[in-house]
Tab-separated table of C-alpha atoms in Angstrom:
chain	number	residue	atom	x	y	z
A	1	MET	CA	29.392	23.379	-8.263
A	2	PRO	CA	26.824	25.996	-9.384
A	3	SER	CA	23.563	24.672	-10.836
A	4	TYR	CA	24.445	25.506	-14.413
A	5	ASN	CA	21.703	23.247	-15.707
A	6	GLU	CA	19.133	25.315	-13.782
A	7	GLU	CA	20.584	28.755	-14.382
A	8	ILE	CA	20.694	28.220	-18.146
A	9	LYS	CA	16.882	28.205	-18.019
A	10	ASN	CA	16.998	31.943	-17.303
A	11	THR	CA	18.429	32.563	-20.776
A	12	GLY	CA	16.631	32.423	-24.108
A	13	PHE	CA	18.390	29.251	-25.254
A	14	ILE	CA	15.771	26.930	-23.790
A	15	LEU	CA	13.030	28.984	-25.442
A	16	GLU	CA	14.765	28.753	-28.799
A	17	HIS	CA	15.122	24.985	-28.414
A	18	SER	CA	11.448	24.517	-27.546
A	19	ILE	CA	10.404	26.569	-30.589
A	20	ASN	CA	12.669	24.382	-32.732
A	21	VAL	CA	10.974	21.243	-31.457
A	22	ILE	CA	7.518	22.619	-32.255
A	23	LEU	CA	8.608	23.601	-35.766
A	24	GLN	CA	10.115	20.171	-36.388
A	25	ASN	CA	6.916	18.491	-35.225
A	26	HIS	CA	5.061	20.491	-37.880
A	27	ASP	CA	7.529	19.457	-40.613
A	28	TRP	CA	9.291	22.795	-41.013
A	29	THR	CA	12.924	22.694	-42.125
A	30	ILE	CA	15.056	24.769	-39.761
A	31	ILE	CA	18.237	26.811	-40.029
A	32	ASN	CA	19.449	28.052	-36.643
A	33	ASN	CA	21.570	31.041	-35.687
A	34	LYS	CA	22.059	32.385	-39.174
A	35	TYR	CA	24.419	35.337	-39.421
A	36	TYR	CA	24.261	38.174	-41.902
A	37	GLU	CA	26.119	41.424	-42.413
A	38	ASP	CA	24.428	44.634	-41.313
A	39	ASP	CA	26.095	46.971	-43.791
A	40	LEU	CA	24.405	50.000	-42.232
A	41	GLN	CA	26.164	49.568	-38.902
A	42	ASN	CA	29.202	47.617	-40.104
A	43	THR	CA	28.518	44.644	-37.890
A	44	VAL	CA	27.407	41.016	-38.067
A	45	ARG	CA	23.926	40.182	-36.785
A	46	GLU	CA	22.150	36.946	-35.985
A	47	ILE	CA	18.620	35.756	-36.651
A	48	ASP	CA	17.555	33.058	-34.201
A	49	ILE	CA	15.552	30.800	-36.519
A	50	LEU	CA	14.869	30.581	-40.229
A	51	ALA	CA	12.233	27.936	-40.951
A	52	TYR	CA	10.653	26.992	-44.238
A	53	LYS	CA	8.334	24.603	-46.021
A	54	VAL	CA	8.761	23.906	-49.723
A	55	GLN	CA	6.912	21.994	-52.405
A	56	LEU	CA	7.507	21.549	-56.105
A	57	VAL	CA	4.422	22.660	-58.052
A	58	ASP	CA	4.665	22.154	-61.812
A	59	ASP	CA	8.180	23.458	-62.556
A	60	ILE	CA	8.632	25.828	-59.605
A	61	ARG	CA	9.524	25.349	-55.946
A	62	ILE	CA	7.237	27.338	-53.656
A	63	TYR	CA	8.724	28.283	-50.277
A	64	THR	CA	6.929	29.637	-47.233
A	65	THR	CA	9.565	31.162	-44.979
A	66	LEU	CA	9.418	32.140	-41.309
A	67	LEU	CA	12.046	34.448	-39.841
A	68	ILE	CA	11.799	34.138	-36.070
A	69	SER	CA	13.253	36.146	-33.200
A	70	CYS	CA	13.087	34.583	-29.712
A	71	LYS	CA	13.276	36.718	-26.560
A	72	LYS	CA	12.845	35.903	-22.878
A	73	ASN	CA	12.346	38.375	-20.036
A	74	SER	CA	11.505	37.246	-16.523
A	75	GLU	CA	11.318	40.742	-15.046
A	76	ASN	CA	9.644	42.885	-17.700
A	77	ALA	CA	6.498	42.599	-19.779
A	78	TRP	CA	6.360	43.596	-23.418
A	79	VAL	CA	3.828	46.401	-23.739
A	80	LEU	CA	2.424	47.474	-27.103
A	81	VAL	CA	0.765	50.886	-27.312
A	82	SER	CA	-2.001	51.143	-29.907
A	83	ARG	CA	-4.677	53.463	-31.228
A	84	GLU	CA	-7.582	53.222	-33.628
A	85	VAL	CA	-6.391	52.085	-37.028
A	86	ASN	CA	-6.836	54.442	-39.978
A	87	LEU	CA	-7.263	52.209	-43.009
A	88	ASN	CA	-7.913	55.186	-45.276
A	89	ASN	CA	-4.418	56.627	-44.956
A	90	PRO	CA	-3.199	56.774	-48.590
A	91	ASN	CA	0.430	56.861	-47.466
A	92	PHE	CA	0.320	53.586	-45.559
A	93	ASN	CA	0.347	50.009	-46.828
A	94	TRP	CA	-1.530	47.753	-44.421
A	95	ASN	CA	-0.975	44.729	-46.652
A	96	PRO	CA	2.778	44.341	-47.165
A	97	LEU	CA	3.825	41.297	-49.156
A	98	HIS	CA	7.475	40.296	-49.424
A	99	ILE	CA	8.453	37.866	-52.156
A	100	ARG	CA	11.692	36.747	-53.767
A	101	THR	CA	11.539	34.949	-57.100
A	102	ASN	CA	13.456	34.278	-60.284
A	103	ASP	CA	10.329	33.152	-62.132
A	104	SER	CA	9.313	35.415	-65.007
A	105	ALA	CA	5.588	34.739	-64.613
A	106	ILE	CA	5.529	35.733	-60.945
A	107	LYS	CA	7.837	38.697	-61.585
A	108	ASP	CA	5.344	39.881	-64.179
A	109	LEU	CA	2.539	39.518	-61.649
A	110	ILE	CA	4.459	41.562	-59.073
A	111	ASN	CA	5.556	44.277	-61.483
A	112	LYS	CA	2.360	44.636	-63.488
A	113	GLU	CA	-0.468	43.984	-61.045
A	114	LYS	CA	-0.718	46.840	-58.561
A	115	ASP	CA	-3.205	45.010	-56.346
A	116	ILE	CA	-1.255	41.781	-55.856
A	117	ASN	CA	-0.874	42.542	-52.135
A	118	LYS	CA	-4.602	43.059	-51.738
A	119	ASP	CA	-5.381	39.982	-53.840
A	120	TYR	CA	-3.017	37.869	-51.754
A	121	TYR	CA	-4.480	38.941	-48.424
A	122	GLU	CA	-8.038	38.488	-49.662
A	123	PHE	CA	-7.127	35.024	-50.947
A	124	LEU	CA	-5.859	34.043	-47.499
A	125	SER	CA	-8.743	35.578	-45.599
A	126	LYS	CA	-11.808	34.990	-47.761
A	127	GLU	CA	-10.951	31.805	-49.621
A	128	ASN	CA	-8.906	30.086	-46.927
A	129	SER	CA	-10.215	31.653	-43.668
A	130	ILE	CA	-6.699	32.400	-42.391
A	131	ASP	CA	-7.219	35.260	-39.948
A	132	ILE	CA	-3.603	35.760	-38.932
A	133	MET	CA	-3.101	37.897	-42.047
A	134	ASP	CA	-6.243	39.977	-41.579
A	135	THR	CA	-5.941	43.754	-41.671
A	136	PRO	CA	-4.882	44.951	-38.177
A	137	LYS	CA	-7.668	46.034	-35.859
A	138	ASN	CA	-5.213	48.161	-33.868
A	139	ASP	CA	-2.460	50.511	-34.956
A	140	VAL	CA	0.532	49.678	-32.763
A	141	PHE	CA	2.627	52.840	-32.847
A	142	ALA	CA	4.895	52.395	-29.801
A	143	PHE	CA	6.232	49.700	-27.503
A	144	GLN	CA	7.998	49.511	-24.169
A	145	GLU	CA	9.346	46.988	-21.708
A	146	MET	CA	7.683	47.614	-18.341
A	147	SER	CA	8.360	46.094	-14.940
A	148	LYS	CA	6.127	43.177	-13.967
A	149	ARG	CA	6.606	44.195	-10.338
A	150	ASN	CA	5.484	47.833	-10.380
A	151	GLY	CA	4.764	48.710	-14.029
A	152	ALA	CA	7.677	51.121	-14.302
A	153	PRO	CA	8.779	51.843	-17.895
A	154	LYS	CA	12.209	50.501	-18.760
A	155	ASN	CA	13.109	50.951	-22.436
A	156	ASP	CA	12.244	49.614	-25.866
A	157	LYS	CA	15.692	48.279	-26.761
A	158	ASN	CA	14.934	44.528	-26.763
A	159	ILE	CA	11.664	44.940	-28.661
A	160	PHE	CA	13.238	47.305	-31.174
A	161	THR	CA	16.189	44.946	-31.655
A	162	SER	CA	13.832	42.033	-32.250
A	163	ILE	CA	11.866	43.951	-34.883
A	164	THR	CA	14.818	45.477	-36.726
A	165	SER	CA	16.750	42.203	-36.797
A	166	LEU	CA	13.756	40.555	-38.491
A	167	MET	CA	13.318	43.312	-41.061
A	168	LYS	CA	17.026	43.462	-41.891
A	169	ALA	CA	17.298	39.677	-42.132
A	170	GLN	CA	14.358	39.628	-44.527
A	171	ALA	CA	15.930	42.356	-46.667
A	172	TYR	CA	19.140	40.317	-46.777
A	173	GLU	CA	17.317	37.134	-47.805
A	174	ILE	CA	15.327	38.899	-50.525
A	175	ASP	CA	18.479	40.486	-51.972
A	176	ARG	CA	20.326	37.187	-52.207
A	177	LYS	CA	21.040	36.062	-55.773
A	178	ARG	CA	21.796	32.398	-55.221
A	179	VAL	CA	18.809	30.873	-57.041
A	180	THR	CA	19.905	29.737	-60.493
A	181	HIS	CA	17.931	30.359	-63.660
A	182	SER	CA	17.178	26.657	-64.168
A	183	ASP	CA	15.879	26.232	-60.624
A	184	LYS	CA	12.693	28.290	-60.520
A	185	ALA	CA	11.567	29.296	-57.051
A	186	VAL	CA	9.399	31.761	-55.177
A	187	TYR	CA	9.811	32.634	-51.504
A	188	GLN	CA	7.098	34.262	-49.372
A	189	PHE	CA	8.399	35.718	-46.086
A	190	ASN	CA	6.768	36.043	-42.655
A	191	LEU	CA	8.270	37.817	-39.626
A	192	ILE	CA	7.580	36.497	-36.117
A	193	SER	CA	8.747	37.849	-32.757
A	194	ILE	CA	8.285	35.308	-29.958
A	195	ILE	CA	8.354	36.549	-26.364
A	196	ASP	CA	8.525	34.376	-23.265
A	197	SER	CA	6.945	36.942	-20.965
A	198	ASP	CA	3.682	38.832	-20.514
A	199	LEU	CA	2.348	40.572	-23.614
A	200	ILE	CA	0.202	43.618	-22.875
A	201	ARG	CA	-1.719	45.967	-25.141
A	202	LEU	CA	-2.457	49.543	-24.061
A	203	ASN	CA	-5.153	51.008	-26.281
A	204	MET	CA	-5.461	54.788	-26.377
A	205	LEU	CA	-9.160	55.592	-26.791
A	206	ASP	CA	-8.512	59.331	-26.423
A	207	ASP	CA	-6.007	61.657	-24.748
A	208	LYS	CA	-7.123	60.617	-21.272
A	209	THR	CA	-8.494	57.085	-21.557
A	210	ILE	CA	-6.116	54.149	-21.962
A	211	THR	CA	-7.395	50.590	-21.656
A	212	GLN	CA	-5.166	47.667	-20.737
A	213	GLU	CA	-5.423	43.983	-21.593
A	214	GLU	CA	-3.199	40.940	-21.591
A	215	ILE	CA	-2.991	39.348	-25.032
A	216	GLU	CA	-1.369	36.298	-26.588
A	217	SER	CA	-0.621	37.761	-30.009
A	218	GLU	CA	-0.591	41.065	-31.861
A	219	GLN	CA	0.651	42.271	-35.214
A	220	ILE	CA	2.424	45.467	-36.068
A	221	VAL	CA	2.701	46.986	-39.538
A	222	THR	CA	5.518	49.470	-39.679
A	223	GLN	CA	7.585	51.570	-42.057
A	224	TYR	CA	11.349	51.230	-42.119
A	225	ILE	CA	14.201	52.305	-44.385
A	226	ILE	CA	16.809	49.668	-45.211
A	227	ARG	CA	19.623	50.390	-47.678
A	228	ARG	CA	17.974	53.686	-48.555
A	229	LYS	CA	14.771	51.912	-49.578
A	230	GLU	CA	11.589	52.616	-47.648
A	231	ASP	CA	9.188	49.713	-47.235
A	232	PHE	CA	6.403	48.351	-45.046
A	233	TYR	CA	6.762	45.294	-42.832
A	234	ARG	CA	4.349	43.080	-40.903
A	235	ILE	CA	5.614	41.534	-37.662
A	236	GLN	CA	3.578	39.076	-35.621
A	237	PHE	CA	4.200	39.124	-31.853
A	238	ILE	CA	3.360	35.761	-30.269
A	239	LYS	CA	3.669	34.580	-26.683
A	240	ALA	CA	5.880	31.535	-26.448
A	241	ASP	CA	3.320	29.363	-24.666
A	242	VAL	CA	0.803	29.681	-27.540
A	243	PHE	CA	3.243	29.513	-30.461
A	244	GLU	CA	2.054	26.102	-31.645
A	245	LYS	CA	-1.524	27.382	-31.869
A	246	TYR	CA	-0.402	30.130	-34.249
A	247	LEU	CA	2.040	27.910	-36.124
A	248	LYS	CA	-0.942	25.898	-37.340
A	249	LYS	CA	-2.082	29.061	-39.117
A	250	TYR	CA	1.292	29.329	-40.866
A	251	ASP	CA	0.960	25.670	-41.866
A	252	ARG	CA	-2.230	26.705	-43.637
A	253	ILE	CA	-0.558	29.764	-45.158
A	254	HIS	CA	1.907	27.426	-46.844
A	255	GLU	CA	-0.922	25.360	-48.317
A	256	ALA	CA	-2.608	28.577	-49.475
A	257	ASN	CA	0.654	29.811	-51.024
A	258	LEU	CA	0.824	26.681	-53.169
A	259	ARG	CA	-2.622	27.414	-54.569
A	260	PHE	CA	-2.149	31.187	-54.892
A	261	PHE	CA	1.047	31.043	-56.919
A	262	LYS	CA	-0.110	28.088	-59.016
A	263	ASN	CA	-3.396	29.813	-59.876
A	264	ASN	CA	-1.649	33.029	-60.891
A	265	ARG	CA	0.981	31.231	-62.949
A	266	ASP	CA	-1.705	29.189	-64.714
A	267	ASN	CA	-3.549	32.413	-65.573
A	268	PHE	CA	-0.328	33.950	-66.888
A	269	PHE	CA	0.063	31.199	-69.497
A	270	VAL	CA	-3.494	31.298	-70.863
A	271	ASP	CA	-3.227	32.205	-74.599
A	272	ILE	CA	0.285	33.469	-73.889
A	273	LEU	CA	1.463	33.250	-77.506
A	274	LYS	CA	-1.233	35.729	-78.479
A	275	ASN	CA	0.277	38.249	-76.064
A	276	ASP	CA	3.356	39.914	-77.565
A	277	ARG	CA	4.526	41.357	-74.245
A	278	LYS	CA	4.537	37.979	-72.510
A	279	VAL	CA	6.151	36.293	-75.511
A	280	GLU	CA	9.021	38.786	-75.346
A	281	LEU	CA	9.287	38.362	-71.595
A	282	LEU	CA	9.994	34.637	-71.915
A	283	LYS	CA	11.936	34.756	-75.182
A	284	PRO	CA	15.376	34.690	-73.482
A	285	GLU	CA	14.394	31.409	-71.795
A	286	PHE	CA	13.170	29.993	-75.103
A	287	LEU	CA	16.420	30.980	-76.802
A	288	GLU	CA	18.398	29.323	-74.057
A	289	GLU	CA	16.630	26.037	-74.861
A	290	ILE	CA	16.922	26.059	-78.669
A	291	LEU	CA	19.999	28.104	-79.559
A	292	ASP	CA	22.530	25.262	-79.484
A	293	PRO	CA	20.221	22.706	-81.179
A	294	LEU	CA	19.373	25.301	-83.866
A	295	TYR	CA	23.048	26.006	-84.465
A	296	GLU	CA	23.680	22.285	-84.887
A	297	ALA	CA	20.601	21.694	-87.087
A	298	SER	CA	21.691	24.521	-89.416
A	299	SER	CA	25.016	22.732	-89.936
A	300	TYR	CA	26.667	25.555	-87.998
A	301	SER	CA	25.822	28.059	-90.726
A	302	VAL	CA	23.974	30.619	-88.612
A	303	SER	CA	25.203	33.194	-86.150
A	304	LYS	CA	23.972	32.680	-82.603
A	305	GLU	CA	24.119	36.427	-82.099
A	306	SER	CA	21.929	36.992	-85.146
A	307	VAL	CA	19.399	34.383	-84.044
A	308	SER	CA	19.217	35.891	-80.560
A	309	LYS	CA	18.710	39.357	-82.003
A	310	TYR	CA	16.182	38.661	-84.742
A	311	LEU	CA	14.167	35.595	-83.681
A	312	GLU	CA	10.467	36.386	-83.296
A	313	LEU	CA	7.541	34.215	-82.238
A	314	ILE	CA	4.336	35.366	-83.919
A	315	TRP	CA	0.890	33.843	-83.573
A	316	ASP	CA	-0.578	33.110	-87.007
A	317	ILE	CA	-4.273	33.854	-86.604
A	318	ASP	CA	-5.238	32.244	-89.915
A	319	GLY	CA	-3.210	29.092	-89.485
A	320	GLU	CA	-3.666	28.798	-85.717
A	321	ILE	CA	0.035	28.034	-85.337
A	322	VAL	CA	3.162	29.755	-84.083
A	323	ARG	CA	5.513	31.107	-86.703
A	324	ILE	CA	9.104	31.371	-85.546
A	325	TYR	CA	10.765	33.981	-87.728
A	326	LEU	CA	14.506	34.048	-88.376
A	327	ASN	CA	16.539	36.468	-90.443
A	328	GLU	CA	18.139	33.639	-92.432
A	329	GLU	CA	18.145	32.313	-95.991
A	330	GLN	CA	15.224	30.107	-97.007
A	331	LYS	CA	17.438	27.048	-97.502
A	332	ILE	CA	18.448	27.229	-93.826
A	333	ILE	CA	14.813	27.615	-92.786
A	334	ASP	CA	13.923	24.541	-94.861
A	335	ARG	CA	16.744	22.596	-93.240
A	336	LEU	CA	15.397	23.435	-89.783
A	337	ASN	CA	11.822	22.486	-90.641
A	338	ASP	CA	12.997	19.218	-92.225
A	339	SER	CA	15.009	18.171	-89.161
A	340	ASP	CA	12.831	15.844	-87.080
A	341	SER	CA	15.200	15.919	-84.119
A	342	PHE	CA	15.349	19.723	-84.091
A	343	CYS	CA	11.575	20.035	-84.435
A	344	ILE	CA	11.199	17.735	-81.439
A	345	LYS	CA	13.526	19.978	-79.419
A	346	THR	CA	11.570	23.053	-80.526
A	347	LYS	CA	8.295	21.422	-79.514
A	348	GLU	CA	9.778	20.553	-76.120
A	349	ALA	CA	11.045	24.121	-75.668
A	350	LEU	CA	7.673	25.648	-76.579
A	351	ASN	CA	5.971	23.354	-74.102
A	352	LYS	CA	8.507	23.971	-71.344
A	353	ILE	CA	8.713	27.752	-71.666
A	354	TYR	CA	5.279	28.722	-73.004
A	355	ARG	CA	3.206	25.647	-72.080
A	356	TYR	CA	2.277	25.383	-75.748
A	357	ASP	CA	1.926	22.018	-77.483
A	358	GLY	CA	0.328	23.052	-80.772
A	359	GLY	CA	1.699	23.492	-84.250
A	360	PHE	CA	4.629	25.669	-85.290
A	361	ILE	CA	6.822	26.384	-88.287
A	362	TYR	CA	10.082	28.218	-88.863
A	363	SER	CA	9.796	31.036	-91.391
A	364	SER	CA	12.135	33.457	-93.092
A	365	ASP	CA	11.810	37.127	-92.307
A	366	ASN	CA	11.156	38.533	-95.763
A	367	LEU	CA	10.513	42.093	-94.656
A	368	PRO	CA	12.460	44.589	-96.820
A	369	PHE	CA	13.589	46.649	-93.822
């Protein structure tokens, strides 16, 4: 009988298993061999490992996600060709940040704050001393598998497949719509290509001089178009035998993510009811909490559609309270303000949605137009 148990070691399955064990030992939750549809090429593709850590902070679950490709090559080294990095290129984003969230506060941060990527990377580097996310010192612009025996170039197929599978899997995960409105979450994604072989960097100093060194890790920031959308991606190449060393850095990234997103969400809610734009941003969530109780407290005499359309939350500077305006008759407004149970539900909704626990009153919109 052939030595199947020995020959299987020449495949990448053993590598994938060993990476799983390391991840489990560091308390990462693992999903193996996840398949997704590549709608560009009409085929189904596989990502070797999806691993994540998650923690509930306040009312939101914060996920740090690793998408991992595992490759083994006994005959060929992975060779990365680099040049001096040009950080002043205005058309290149050296700090890509990929996030998926259904949280309005974080969405506002992403959409409004142009420098969130820069702020995030500086937070990791300066405040947490996590160097794995530092700006690249080399611009990797090409790669090639080359023979360990004589250095002959082979091709870039396996490296390219590893990179594109990671980028496409990330795009798929970000586009997923499974997170429900009541289950707030934010996902931060990291792409890792693990190679069980030699990892070599060729650095082009000029047209004639090329230096060569064996390395254990390197990052590549690249541009790619997926589903007609151009974006930048960061991929970390890591040799298999040092993966645990670098995983400790991702452990720390998760801890930093908890602080980064909490800090930014806390800042979002400071004096929020004095900010009309933010009030409007969260108003649908507030309505979702109070619409049914309001309908009941009014003895079913209001229109839910009218309340949804005309309700306004206005900060009363003189009274230092929130006035909740409705386009309803005064007797209905009085009924709402006199209902202890409804006022309790309103207070709970204001605290849950706006983190506000001060005074409030329902008022009639007496504007003539």
